[in-house]
Coordinates of C-alpha atoms in Angstrom, one line a residue:
Chain A
M1 CA -3.5 -9.0 -6.1
E2 CA -0.5 -7.3 -7.9
P3 CA -1.4 -8.6 -11.4
E4 CA -5.0 -7.2 -11.1
L5 CA -3.6 -3.8 -9.9
A6 CA -1.0 -3.8 -12.7
V7 CA -3.9 -3.7 -15.2
A8 CA -6.5 -1.7 -13.3
L9 CA -4.3 1.3 -12.1
P10 CA -2.9 2.3 -15.5
A11 CA -6.4 1.7 -17.0
A12 CA -7.9 4.0 -14.4
G13 CA -5.0 6.5 -15.1
A14 CA -5.8 6.5 -18.8
A15 CA -9.6 6.9 -18.1
C16 CA -8.9 9.8 -15.7
A17 CA -6.6 11.5 -18.2
T18 CA -9.3 11.1 -20.9
A19 CA -12.1 12.4 -18.7
L20 CA -9.9 15.4 -17.5
R21 CA -8.8 16.5 -21.0
P22 CA -10.0 20.0 -20.5
R23 CA -7.7 20.3 -17.5
P24 CA -4.4 19.0 -18.7
R25 CA -2.4 19.6 -15.5
L26 CA -4.9 17.7 -13.3
A27 CA -5.1 15.0 -15.9
L28 CA -1.3 14.7 -16.0
G29 CA -1.0 14.6 -12.2
L30 CA -3.7 12.1 -11.6
G31 CA -2.7 9.9 -14.5
A32 CA 0.9 9.9 -13.4
L33 CA -0.1 9.0 -9.8
L34 CA -2.3 6.0 -11.0
G35 CA 0.3 5.0 -13.5
A36 CA 3.0 5.0 -10.9
G37 CA 0.8 2.8 -8.7
G38 CA 0.4 0.3 -11.6
V39 CA 4.2 0.2 -12.0
A40 CA 4.6 -0.3 -8.3
A41 CA 2.2 -3.3 -8.5
V42 CA 4.3 -4.8 -11.3
I43 CA 7.5 -4.3 -9.4
L44 CA 6.1 -5.8 -6.2
S45 CA 4.6 -8.8 -8.0
A46 CA 6.6 -12.1 -7.7
P47 CA 7.3 -13.6 -11.2
G48 CA 5.2 -16.6 -11.8
A49 CA 3.1 -16.2 -8.7
A50 CA -0.6 -16.7 -9.4
S51 CA -3.4 -14.5 -8.1
D52 CA -7.0 -15.7 -8.1
L53 CA -8.7 -12.7 -6.7
L54 CA -11.3 -12.2 -9.5
G55 CA -11.8 -16.0 -10.0
V56 CA -9.4 -16.0 -12.9
T57 CA -5.8 -17.1 -12.4
L58 CA -3.5 -14.2 -13.4
S59 CA 0.3 -14.3 -13.2
L60 CA 3.2 -12.4 -14.6
S61 CA 6.2 -14.2 -16.0
A62 CA 9.7 -12.8 -15.4
P63 CA 10.4 -11.7 -19.0
S64 CA 7.0 -10.0 -19.3
R65 CA 7.5 -8.3 -15.9
S66 CA 10.9 -6.9 -17.0
M67 CA 9.4 -5.7 -20.3
L68 CA 6.6 -4.0 -18.5
I69 CA 8.9 -2.2 -16.1
V70 CA 11.2 -1.1 -19.0
A71 CA 8.1 0.1 -21.0
A72 CA 6.8 2.1 -18.0
G73 CA 10.3 3.6 -17.6
A74 CA 10.3 4.6 -21.3
L75 CA 6.9 6.1 -20.9
A76 CA 7.9 8.1 -17.8
F77 CA 11.1 9.2 -19.6
V78 CA 9.2 10.4 -22.7
V79 CA 6.5 12.2 -20.7
I80 CA 8.9 14.0 -18.4
L81 CA 11.2 15.1 -21.3
A82 CA 8.4 15.4 -23.8
P83 CA 9.2 16.9 -27.3
Q84 CA 8.3 20.6 -27.4
N85 CA 5.3 20.3 -29.6
A86 CA 3.8 17.2 -27.8
E87 CA 1.2 17.7 -25.0
R88 CA 2.4 15.7 -22.0
S89 CA -1.2 14.8 -20.8
T90 CA -1.9 13.4 -24.3
L91 CA 1.3 11.3 -24.3
L92 CA 0.5 10.0 -20.8
R93 CA -3.1 9.2 -21.7
W94 CA -2.2 7.1 -24.7
G95 CA 0.8 5.6 -23.0
L96 CA -1.2 4.5 -19.9
A97 CA -3.8 3.0 -22.1
G98 CA -1.1 1.0 -23.9
L99 CA 0.5 0.0 -20.6
A100 CA -2.8 -1.2 -19.2
G101 CA -3.3 -3.3 -22.4
M102 CA 0.2 -4.6 -22.2
A103 CA -0.2 -5.6 -18.6
A104 CA -3.5 -7.4 -19.5
I105 CA -1.7 -9.2 -22.3
A106 CA 1.0 -10.3 -20.0
V107 CA -1.1 -11.5 -17.0
A108 CA -3.8 -13.2 -19.1
P109 CA -4.3 -16.8 -18.2
T110 CA -4.1 -18.1 -21.8
L111 CA -2.9 -16.8 -25.1
D112 CA -6.5 -16.7 -26.3
V113 CA -7.3 -14.0 -23.7
S114 CA -4.1 -12.2 -24.7
V115 CA -5.2 -12.1 -28.3
M116 CA -8.7 -10.9 -27.2
V117 CA -7.0 -8.0 -25.3
L118 CA -4.9 -7.3 -28.4
L119 CA -8.1 -7.0 -30.4
A120 CA -9.5 -4.5 -27.8
L121 CA -6.3 -2.5 -28.0
V122 CA -6.5 -2.4 -31.8
L123 CA -10.1 -1.1 -31.7
L124 CA -9.2 1.6 -29.1
Q125 CA -6.2 2.8 -31.1
V126 CA -8.1 3.1 -34.4
A127 CA -11.0 4.8 -32.7
G128 CA -8.6 7.8 -32.3
Q129 CA -8.4 10.6 -34.8
G130 CA -5.8 9.7 -37.4
R131 CA -4.8 11.0 -40.8
R132 CA -5.3 7.7 -42.6
P133 CA -8.9 6.4 -43.2
Y134 CA -10.3 4.1 -40.5
A135 CA -10.4 0.9 -42.6
R136 CA -6.7 1.3 -43.6
R137 CA -5.6 1.9 -40.0
L138 CA -7.5 -1.2 -38.9
R139 CA -6.4 -3.6 -41.6
A140 CA -2.9 -4.7 -40.5
P141 CA -3.5 -5.0 -36.7
A142 CA -6.8 -6.8 -37.4
L143 CA -5.1 -9.2 -39.7
A144 CA -2.6 -9.9 -36.8
V145 CA -5.5 -10.8 -34.5
A146 CA -7.1 -13.1 -37.1
L147 CA -3.8 -14.8 -37.9
L148 CA -3.0 -15.4 -34.2
G149 CA -6.5 -16.7 -33.7
L150 CA -6.2 -19.1 -36.6
A151 CA -2.8 -20.2 -35.3
L152 CA -4.3 -21.1 -31.9
L153 CA -7.1 -23.0 -33.6
F154 CA -4.7 -25.0 -35.8
A155 CA -2.4 -25.7 -32.8
R156 CA -5.4 -27.3 -31.0
M157 CA -6.9 -29.3 -33.9
P158 CA -6.3 -33.0 -33.5
G159 CA -4.7 -34.5 -36.6
P160 CA -1.4 -34.7 -38.5
P161 CA 1.7 -32.8 -37.5
A162 CA 1.2 -30.5 -40.4
L163 CA -1.6 -28.8 -38.4
Q164 CA 1.0 -27.8 -35.7
K165 CA 3.2 -26.5 -38.4
L166 CA 0.4 -24.4 -39.8
G167 CA -0.2 -23.1 -36.3
A168 CA 3.5 -22.1 -36.2
V169 CA 3.2 -20.3 -39.5
G170 CA 0.1 -18.5 -38.2
L171 CA 1.9 -17.4 -35.0
V172 CA 4.9 -16.0 -36.8
A173 CA 2.8 -14.3 -39.4
G174 CA 0.4 -12.9 -36.8
L175 CA 3.3 -11.6 -34.8
A176 CA 4.9 -10.0 -37.8
A177 CA 1.5 -8.4 -38.7
A178 CA 1.1 -7.1 -35.2
L179 CA 4.5 -5.6 -35.1
G180 CA 4.4 -4.2 -38.6
T181 CA 7.6 -5.9 -39.8
L182 CA 8.0 -7.7 -43.2
P183 CA 6.0 -9.2 -44.8
Y184 CA 3.2 -7.1 -43.2
M185 CA 4.5 -3.6 -42.9
H186 CA 1.8 -1.2 -41.7
E187 CA 0.9 1.8 -43.9
F188 CA 2.9 4.8 -42.5
D189 CA 2.1 8.5 -42.8
P190 CA 5.0 10.6 -41.6
D191 CA 2.7 13.4 -40.6
E192 CA 0.4 11.3 -38.5
P193 CA 0.4 11.7 -34.7
T194 CA 2.6 9.0 -33.1
S195 CA -0.3 7.7 -31.0
T196 CA -2.4 6.7 -34.0
S197 CA 0.5 5.7 -36.2
P198 CA 2.0 2.2 -36.5
I199 CA 4.9 3.3 -34.2
P200 CA 3.2 2.2 -30.9
W201 CA 2.9 -1.4 -32.3
I202 CA 6.5 -1.7 -33.4
A203 CA 8.1 0.2 -30.5
F204 CA 5.9 0.1 -27.4
V205 CA 3.3 -2.7 -27.3
G206 CA 5.3 -5.0 -29.7
P207 CA 8.2 -5.9 -27.4
L208 CA 5.9 -7.3 -24.7
L209 CA 3.5 -8.9 -27.2
A210 CA 6.5 -10.8 -28.8
V211 CA 7.7 -12.0 -25.5
V212 CA 4.3 -13.3 -24.5
V213 CA 3.5 -14.9 -27.8
L214 CA 6.9 -16.6 -28.2
T215 CA 7.0 -17.7 -24.6
R216 CA 3.6 -19.4 -24.8
A217 CA 4.1 -20.6 -28.4
R218 CA 6.7 -23.2 -27.4
E219 CA 4.2 -24.7 -24.8
L220 CA 1.4 -24.6 -27.4
L221 CA 3.4 -26.1 -30.3
P222 CA 5.7 -28.7 -28.7
S223 CA 6.3 -30.6 -32.0
A224 CA 6.8 -27.5 -34.2
G225 CA 9.5 -25.7 -32.2
G226 CA 12.1 -26.2 -34.9
A227 CA 9.9 -24.9 -37.6
L228 CA 9.0 -21.9 -35.4
G229 CA 12.6 -21.1 -34.8
A230 CA 13.6 -21.5 -38.4
M231 CA 10.8 -19.1 -39.5
L232 CA 11.8 -16.6 -37.0
I233 CA 15.4 -16.6 -38.1
G234 CA 14.5 -16.4 -41.8
L235 CA 12.1 -13.6 -41.2
G236 CA 14.6 -11.9 -39.0
L237 CA 17.3 -11.9 -41.6
I238 CA 15.0 -10.5 -44.3
N239 CA 13.9 -7.7 -41.9
I240 CA 17.5 -6.9 -41.0
V241 CA 18.5 -6.5 -44.7
W242 CA 15.3 -4.8 -45.8
G243 CA 15.1 -2.5 -42.8
C244 CA 18.8 -1.3 -42.9
V245 CA 18.8 -0.8 -46.7
A246 CA 15.5 1.0 -46.7
S247 CA 16.4 3.1 -43.7
W248 CA 19.5 4.2 -45.6
R249 CA 18.0 4.8 -49.0
T250 CA 14.4 6.0 -48.4
E251 CA 13.8 9.7 -49.1
L252 CA 11.7 10.6 -46.1
G253 CA 13.4 10.9 -42.7
A254 CA 10.4 9.7 -40.7
A255 CA 10.1 6.6 -42.9
A256 CA 13.8 5.9 -42.4
W257 CA 13.2 5.8 -38.6
R258 CA 10.3 3.4 -39.1
Y259 CA 12.5 1.1 -41.2
S260 CA 15.2 1.2 -38.6
F261 CA 12.8 -0.2 -36.0
T262 CA 12.2 -3.0 -38.5
A263 CA 15.9 -3.8 -38.7
D264 CA 16.2 -4.0 -34.9
W265 CA 13.2 -6.3 -34.9
G266 CA 14.9 -8.5 -37.4
L267 CA 17.8 -9.0 -35.0
A268 CA 15.5 -9.6 -32.1
L269 CA 13.5 -12.2 -34.1
C270 CA 16.8 -14.0 -35.0
G271 CA 17.7 -14.0 -31.3
F272 CA 14.4 -15.5 -30.3
G273 CA 14.5 -18.0 -33.2
L274 CA 17.9 -19.4 -32.0
G275 CA 16.2 -21.0 -29.0
V276 CA 19.4 -20.8 -26.9
S277 CA 19.7 -18.7 -23.8
E278 CA 22.3 -16.3 -25.3
G279 CA 20.0 -15.7 -28.3
Q280 CA 17.1 -15.0 -26.0
A281 CA 19.2 -12.6 -23.8
G282 CA 20.4 -10.8 -26.9
A283 CA 16.9 -10.4 -28.2
L284 CA 15.6 -9.1 -24.9
L285 CA 18.5 -6.5 -24.9
I286 CA 17.5 -5.4 -28.4
L287 CA 13.9 -4.9 -27.2
Y288 CA 15.0 -2.9 -24.1
S289 CA 17.1 -0.7 -26.4
I290 CA 14.1 -0.1 -28.7
L291 CA 12.0 1.0 -25.7
L292 CA 14.7 3.1 -23.9
G293 CA 16.7 4.3 -26.9
R294 CA 15.2 4.2 -30.4
L295 CA 11.6 5.1 -29.4
P296 CA 12.5 8.3 -27.4
L297 CA 15.1 9.3 -30.0
Y298 CA 12.5 8.9 -32.8
L299 CA 10.1 11.2 -30.9
W300 CA 12.7 13.9 -30.4
S301 CA 13.7 13.7 -34.1
R302 CA 10.2 14.5 -35.3
Q303 CA 10.5 18.3 -34.9
P304 CA 13.9 18.6 -36.6
L305 CA 12.5 16.3 -39.4
R306 CA 9.6 18.7 -39.9
E307 CA 11.9 21.7 -40.0
K308 CA 14.3 19.7 -42.3
I309 CA 17.3 20.5 -40.0
Q310 CA 20.2 18.1 -40.4
T311 CA 23.6 18.5 -38.7
D312 CA 26.9 16.6 -38.2
R313 CA 27.8 17.7 -34.7
P314 CA 29.4 15.3 -32.1
I315 CA 25.9 14.6 -30.5
N316 CA 24.7 13.4 -33.9
L317 CA 27.6 11.1 -34.2
L318 CA 27.0 9.7 -30.7
V319 CA 23.4 9.1 -31.5
A320 CA 24.5 7.3 -34.8
A321 CA 26.9 5.2 -32.8
A322 CA 24.2 4.2 -30.3
L323 CA 21.7 3.4 -33.1
A324 CA 24.3 1.3 -34.9
G325 CA 25.0 -0.9 -31.9
S326 CA 28.6 0.1 -31.4
A327 CA 30.5 -0.3 -28.1
P328 CA 29.8 0.8 -25.4
F329 CA 26.1 1.2 -26.2
A330 CA 23.3 -1.3 -25.5
G331 CA 23.2 -2.7 -29.0
F332 CA 26.8 -4.0 -28.7
P333 CA 26.3 -6.7 -26.0
A334 CA 23.0 -7.6 -27.7
R335 CA 24.8 -8.3 -31.0
I336 CA 27.6 -10.2 -29.2
L337 CA 25.0 -12.4 -27.4
V338 CA 23.1 -13.1 -30.7
L339 CA 26.3 -14.0 -32.5
R340 CA 27.3 -16.3 -29.6
G341 CA 23.9 -18.0 -29.7
A342 CA 24.2 -18.4 -33.5
T343 CA 27.7 -19.8 -33.2
A344 CA 26.5 -22.4 -30.7
L345 CA 23.6 -23.4 -33.0
Y346 CA 25.2 -23.3 -36.5
W347 CA 28.3 -21.3 -37.1
P348 CA 27.6 -20.3 -40.8
L349 CA 24.5 -18.5 -39.5
A350 CA 26.7 -16.4 -37.2
L351 CA 28.8 -15.4 -40.3
V352 CA 25.6 -14.3 -42.1
I353 CA 24.4 -12.3 -39.1
A354 CA 27.8 -10.7 -38.6
A355 CA 27.9 -9.6 -42.2
T356 CA 24.4 -8.0 -41.9
L357 CA 25.5 -6.0 -38.8
L358 CA 27.6 -3.8 -41.1
L359 CA 24.4 -2.6 -42.8
W360 CA 23.4 -0.7 -39.6
V361 CA 26.2 1.9 -40.1
P362 CA 25.0 4.0 -43.1
S363 CA 21.4 4.1 -41.9
S364 CA 22.4 5.1 -38.4
L365 CA 24.7 7.9 -39.6
R366 CA 21.7 9.2 -41.6
L367 CA 19.3 8.9 -38.6
G368 CA 21.9 10.6 -36.3
R369 CA 21.8 13.7 -38.6
T370 CA 18.0 13.9 -38.3
M371 CA 18.3 14.9 -34.6
G372 CA 19.3 18.4 -35.7
M373 CA 20.8 20.7 -33.2
P374 CA 19.1 19.6 -29.9
T375 CA 18.6 22.2 -27.2
G376 CA 16.6 22.3 -23.9
R377 CA 14.4 19.3 -23.1
Q378 CA 15.4 17.6 -26.4
L379 CA 19.1 17.8 -25.5
A380 CA 18.5 16.5 -22.0
G381 CA 16.4 13.7 -23.3
I382 CA 19.0 12.6 -25.8
A383 CA 21.7 12.8 -23.1
V384 CA 19.6 10.6 -20.8
A385 CA 18.9 8.1 -23.6
L386 CA 22.6 7.8 -24.5
A387 CA 23.5 7.5 -20.8
L388 CA 20.9 4.7 -20.3
S389 CA 22.2 3.0 -23.5
V390 CA 25.8 3.1 -22.2
A391 CA 24.7 1.8 -18.7
L392 CA 22.8 -1.1 -20.4
G393 CA 25.8 -1.7 -22.7
L394 CA 28.4 -1.9 -20.0
Y395 CA 26.3 -3.8 -17.4
P396 CA 23.2 -5.5 -18.9
Q397 CA 23.0 -8.2 -16.2
P398 CA 20.6 -6.5 -13.8
L399 CA 17.9 -6.2 -16.5
L400 CA 18.6 -9.7 -17.8
S401 CA 18.4 -11.1 -14.3
L402 CA 15.0 -9.3 -13.9
A403 CA 13.9 -11.2 -17.0
G404 CA 15.1 -14.5 -15.5
Q405 CA 18.1 -14.9 -17.8
Chain B
M1 CA -28.0 -30.1 -33.4
T2 CA -24.3 -29.2 -33.4
E3 CA -24.1 -29.6 -37.2
A4 CA -27.0 -27.2 -37.6
A5 CA -25.4 -24.7 -35.3
A6 CA -22.1 -24.9 -37.2
F7 CA -24.0 -24.2 -40.5
A8 CA -25.8 -21.3 -38.9
A9 CA -22.5 -19.9 -37.7
W10 CA -21.2 -19.9 -41.3
L11 CA -24.5 -18.3 -42.4
G12 CA -24.2 -15.6 -39.8
G13 CA -20.6 -14.9 -40.9
A14 CA -21.7 -14.8 -44.5
I15 CA -24.5 -12.3 -43.7
I16 CA -21.8 -10.1 -42.0
V17 CA -19.7 -10.3 -45.1
L18 CA -22.7 -9.5 -47.4
A19 CA -24.5 -6.8 -45.4
D20 CA -23.8 -3.1 -45.4
G21 CA -26.8 -1.9 -43.4
R22 CA -27.2 -2.0 -39.7
R23 CA -30.1 -4.4 -39.7
G24 CA -28.2 -7.0 -41.8
L25 CA -25.1 -6.6 -39.7
A26 CA -27.1 -7.0 -36.4
L27 CA -28.8 -10.1 -37.8
G28 CA -25.5 -11.7 -38.9
L29 CA -23.9 -11.0 -35.5
A30 CA -26.9 -12.3 -33.5
L31 CA -27.1 -15.5 -35.7
M32 CA -23.4 -16.1 -35.3
A33 CA -23.5 -15.5 -31.5
A34 CA -26.4 -17.8 -31.0
S35 CA -25.0 -20.6 -33.1
L36 CA -21.4 -20.4 -31.7
A37 CA -23.0 -20.4 -28.2
V38 CA -24.9 -23.6 -29.1
A39 CA -21.8 -25.3 -30.5
T40 CA -19.8 -24.3 -27.4
F41 CA -22.6 -25.5 -25.1
M42 CA -22.6 -28.9 -26.9
A43 CA -18.9 -29.1 -26.3
G44 CA -19.6 -28.9 -22.6
Q45 CA -18.8 -25.3 -21.9
Q46 CA -22.2 -24.0 -20.5
V47 CA -20.9 -20.9 -18.8
G48 CA -18.7 -20.0 -21.7
A49 CA -21.6 -20.4 -24.1
A50 CA -23.7 -18.1 -22.0
A51 CA -20.9 -15.5 -22.1
L52 CA -20.7 -15.7 -25.9
L53 CA -24.5 -15.5 -26.3
A54 CA -24.7 -12.5 -23.9
G55 CA -21.9 -10.6 -25.6
G56 CA -23.3 -11.3 -29.1
I57 CA -26.8 -10.3 -28.2
V58 CA -25.7 -7.0 -26.6
G59 CA -23.4 -6.3 -29.5
S60 CA -26.1 -7.0 -32.1
A61 CA -28.7 -4.9 -30.2
L62 CA -26.2 -2.0 -30.1
R63 CA -25.4 -2.4 -33.8
Y64 CA -29.2 -2.4 -34.6
R65 CA -29.3 1.1 -33.1
S66 CA -26.4 2.6 -35.0
G67 CA -24.9 2.4 -38.5
P68 CA -26.1 2.8 -42.1
E69 CA -29.9 2.5 -42.5
G70 CA -31.6 -0.7 -43.7
W71 CA -30.5 -4.2 -44.5
G72 CA -28.0 -3.6 -47.2
L73 CA -27.8 -7.2 -48.1
M74 CA -26.2 -8.3 -51.4
Q75 CA -26.0 -4.9 -52.9
P76 CA -24.9 -4.5 -56.6
G77 CA -21.3 -5.6 -57.0
S78 CA -21.4 -8.2 -54.2
T79 CA -20.8 -11.2 -56.4
P80 CA -17.1 -11.6 -55.3
R81 CA -18.3 -11.5 -51.7
I82 CA -20.8 -14.3 -52.3
I83 CA -18.1 -16.4 -54.0
L84 CA -15.8 -15.7 -51.0
T85 CA -18.3 -16.9 -48.5
I86 CA -18.8 -20.2 -50.4
V87 CA -15.1 -20.7 -50.9
I88 CA -14.4 -20.1 -47.2
G89 CA -17.1 -22.5 -46.2
L90 CA -15.8 -25.3 -48.4
L91 CA -12.2 -24.8 -47.3
S92 CA -13.2 -24.7 -43.7
L93 CA -15.2 -27.9 -44.1
Y94 CA -12.2 -29.6 -45.7
L95 CA -9.7 -28.5 -43.0
A96 CA -12.1 -29.2 -40.0
L97 CA -13.5 -32.5 -41.1
S98 CA -11.0 -34.0 -43.6
I99 CA -7.5 -32.9 -42.5
S100 CA -8.3 -32.7 -38.8
T101 CA -9.6 -35.9 -37.1
G102 CA -11.5 -36.8 -34.0
D103 CA -14.7 -35.6 -32.3
G104 CA -15.8 -32.0 -32.4
G105 CA -15.7 -31.4 -36.1
A106 CA -18.7 -29.2 -36.1
L107 CA -17.2 -26.8 -33.5
R108 CA -13.9 -26.8 -35.5
F109 CA -15.8 -25.9 -38.7
A110 CA -17.9 -23.2 -37.0
A111 CA -14.8 -21.5 -35.4
L112 CA -12.7 -21.8 -38.5
A113 CA -15.3 -20.5 -40.9
S114 CA -16.3 -17.7 -38.5
I115 CA -12.7 -16.5 -38.0
A116 CA -12.1 -16.6 -41.7
L117 CA -15.3 -14.8 -42.7
T118 CA -15.0 -12.0 -40.1
S119 CA -11.3 -11.5 -40.9
A120 CA -12.2 -11.2 -44.6
R121 CA -14.8 -8.5 -43.7
L122 CA -12.3 -6.6 -41.7
L123 CA -9.7 -6.7 -44.5
Q124 CA -12.3 -5.5 -47.1
G125 CA -11.9 -1.9 -46.0
A126 CA -15.5 -1.6 -44.8
D127 CA -17.0 1.4 -43.1
R128 CA -16.9 1.7 -39.3
A129 CA -20.2 -0.1 -38.6
A130 CA -19.3 -3.1 -40.7
A131 CA -15.7 -3.2 -39.4
L132 CA -16.8 -3.0 -35.8
T133 CA -19.5 -5.7 -36.3
A134 CA -16.8 -7.9 -37.9
A135 CA -14.5 -7.2 -34.9
S136 CA -17.3 -8.2 -32.5
A137 CA -17.9 -11.4 -34.5
L138 CA -14.2 -12.2 -34.6
A139 CA -14.0 -11.9 -30.8
L140 CA -16.9 -14.4 -30.5
A141 CA -15.3 -16.8 -33.0
L142 CA -12.0 -16.7 -31.1
G143 CA -13.9 -17.4 -27.9
A144 CA -15.6 -20.4 -29.5
A145 CA -12.3 -21.6 -30.9
S146 CA -10.9 -21.8 -27.4
A147 CA -13.6 -24.3 -26.4
I148 CA -11.6 -26.9 -28.5
A149 CA -9.2 -26.9 -25.5
P150 CA -11.7 -27.1 -22.6
A151 CA -9.3 -26.2 -19.8
A152 CA -8.6 -22.9 -21.5
S153 CA -12.0 -21.8 -22.7
L154 CA -14.0 -20.1 -19.9
S155 CA -11.9 -17.0 -19.4
A156 CA -11.5 -16.7 -23.2
C157 CA -15.3 -16.9 -23.7
V158 CA -15.9 -14.3 -21.0
A159 CA -13.3 -12.0 -22.6
A160 CA -14.8 -12.6 -26.0
G161 CA -18.2 -11.6 -24.8
I162 CA -16.9 -8.4 -23.2
V163 CA -14.9 -7.4 -26.3
A164 CA -17.9 -8.3 -28.6
A165 CA -20.2 -6.1 -26.6
G166 CA -17.6 -3.3 -26.1
A167 CA -16.7 -3.1 -29.8
S168 CA -20.4 -2.3 -30.6
T169 CA -20.3 0.7 -28.2
L170 CA -17.6 2.5 -30.2
S171 CA -18.7 5.3 -32.4
V172 CA -19.4 4.6 -36.0
I173 CA -19.1 8.3 -37.0
E174 CA -15.8 9.3 -38.6
P175 CA -14.3 12.2 -36.6
S176 CA -14.1 15.4 -38.6
G177 CA -10.6 16.2 -40.0
A178 CA -9.6 12.5 -40.1

């Protein structure tokens, strides 16, 4: 019954935290307890083992399970060392709701149900109070749901192979629209609260959604696997170049962070598109580093960004090195794995990817400066994020084994 | 019977695209739910059809109780929307019956036209009531589309019914300060 509990307990935690909003400490305690129960259910579940308790067959694949565990770790990390101006109970409430949705997407018996859960998550997120008008917040994620739905329909239609290829186009386009990468970048307001902004899609829900969609896509579109991989690689390269250059050149610091997520996603899409085990492992490592590194660092950069504080101290340079994927941080083995996968598939592609890796340097130096002069919880959080990145960079195998790699 | 249901599904989607008032939106959702349920039933998915119908009826009843007053059908300036509904209908017909082959053409047309019409409504930048109605209808259309692969459809239809009814319970009032 672990898959059922993995969804129900975080959902109950989010509901409790919402109901107890006037009493933040109680909301935090109860939410954390139920959330921890949900994570325990995920950890105790056996990958691939089916549960039929509710009359619906639910199961959790190894990559989805690992992504859920890392996402829960990232949420706990961000709530414990929350930025000074962020209310912990609010962070936990939104995070648990997202985690419940992610667990439901992961355990769903079919991709159709996963897409339905995604639609429910979209509606819940836009129901919150954001700075952008409702219709504009809804547009991009709703387009993602529609494109994924059309892709599933085309994939099942009997007829010529072109229909399967149309299905592959829909899946890649839908995934890009859900994440908010090119060519469907979500509208971004730097002053909007993170919970109602596009950041949760690209940095929290997105990694698990991509793993679920791409794992099931290959079963759904057996004759269009090559087209799917080629589109992922092409889109990945465009996102790397656009994300790195825009992150370096854009005026607003918060927007630069958003573009940096896009660049990381570009590399992850390339890794998934390669279709070889090294590429998949590299892509998974990139996604882990987004959850455990880039997302928390972005949250801690928001206050210095508002105060327009930029410094060039050693901690800023360390953050820049971690974001750029230099050794010994997590981005380094991820890049090596993607390059090895590209070499195995088609060596000129490895040359192109290697050339684009240099683009991360100027944008990361810029983002490192936006951390300001961290003190207190922010400094502790940055230190933990860097330590986790080093641990993942030096010895990524435990997490990769968890994902079945 | 299946062909009539497929046409009614397109008509329901077209009403959702063309309506701005709660009565029109509720009518469009109810019509689409009933016709998608019939098409799914004819495809051999009785329980799934019941789930779609229940979700759609609850959703349309809730929509009838909240949202802008009246029917709001084909208000001035809605010519582009009328053209859109016709173009989507023709394109769906071409893809479902001419490009795709085999039995079940009516269900394919109904699902394709419904997904396309409700997505178009969501992308139009409509107000909350219209957007939530379109989201409910999109969930139903996705559920009906899953009936093309019978092994996968029951859980998807049940999930579609729940999402369709749930979307209509969300508030249509914009929070102050947003």
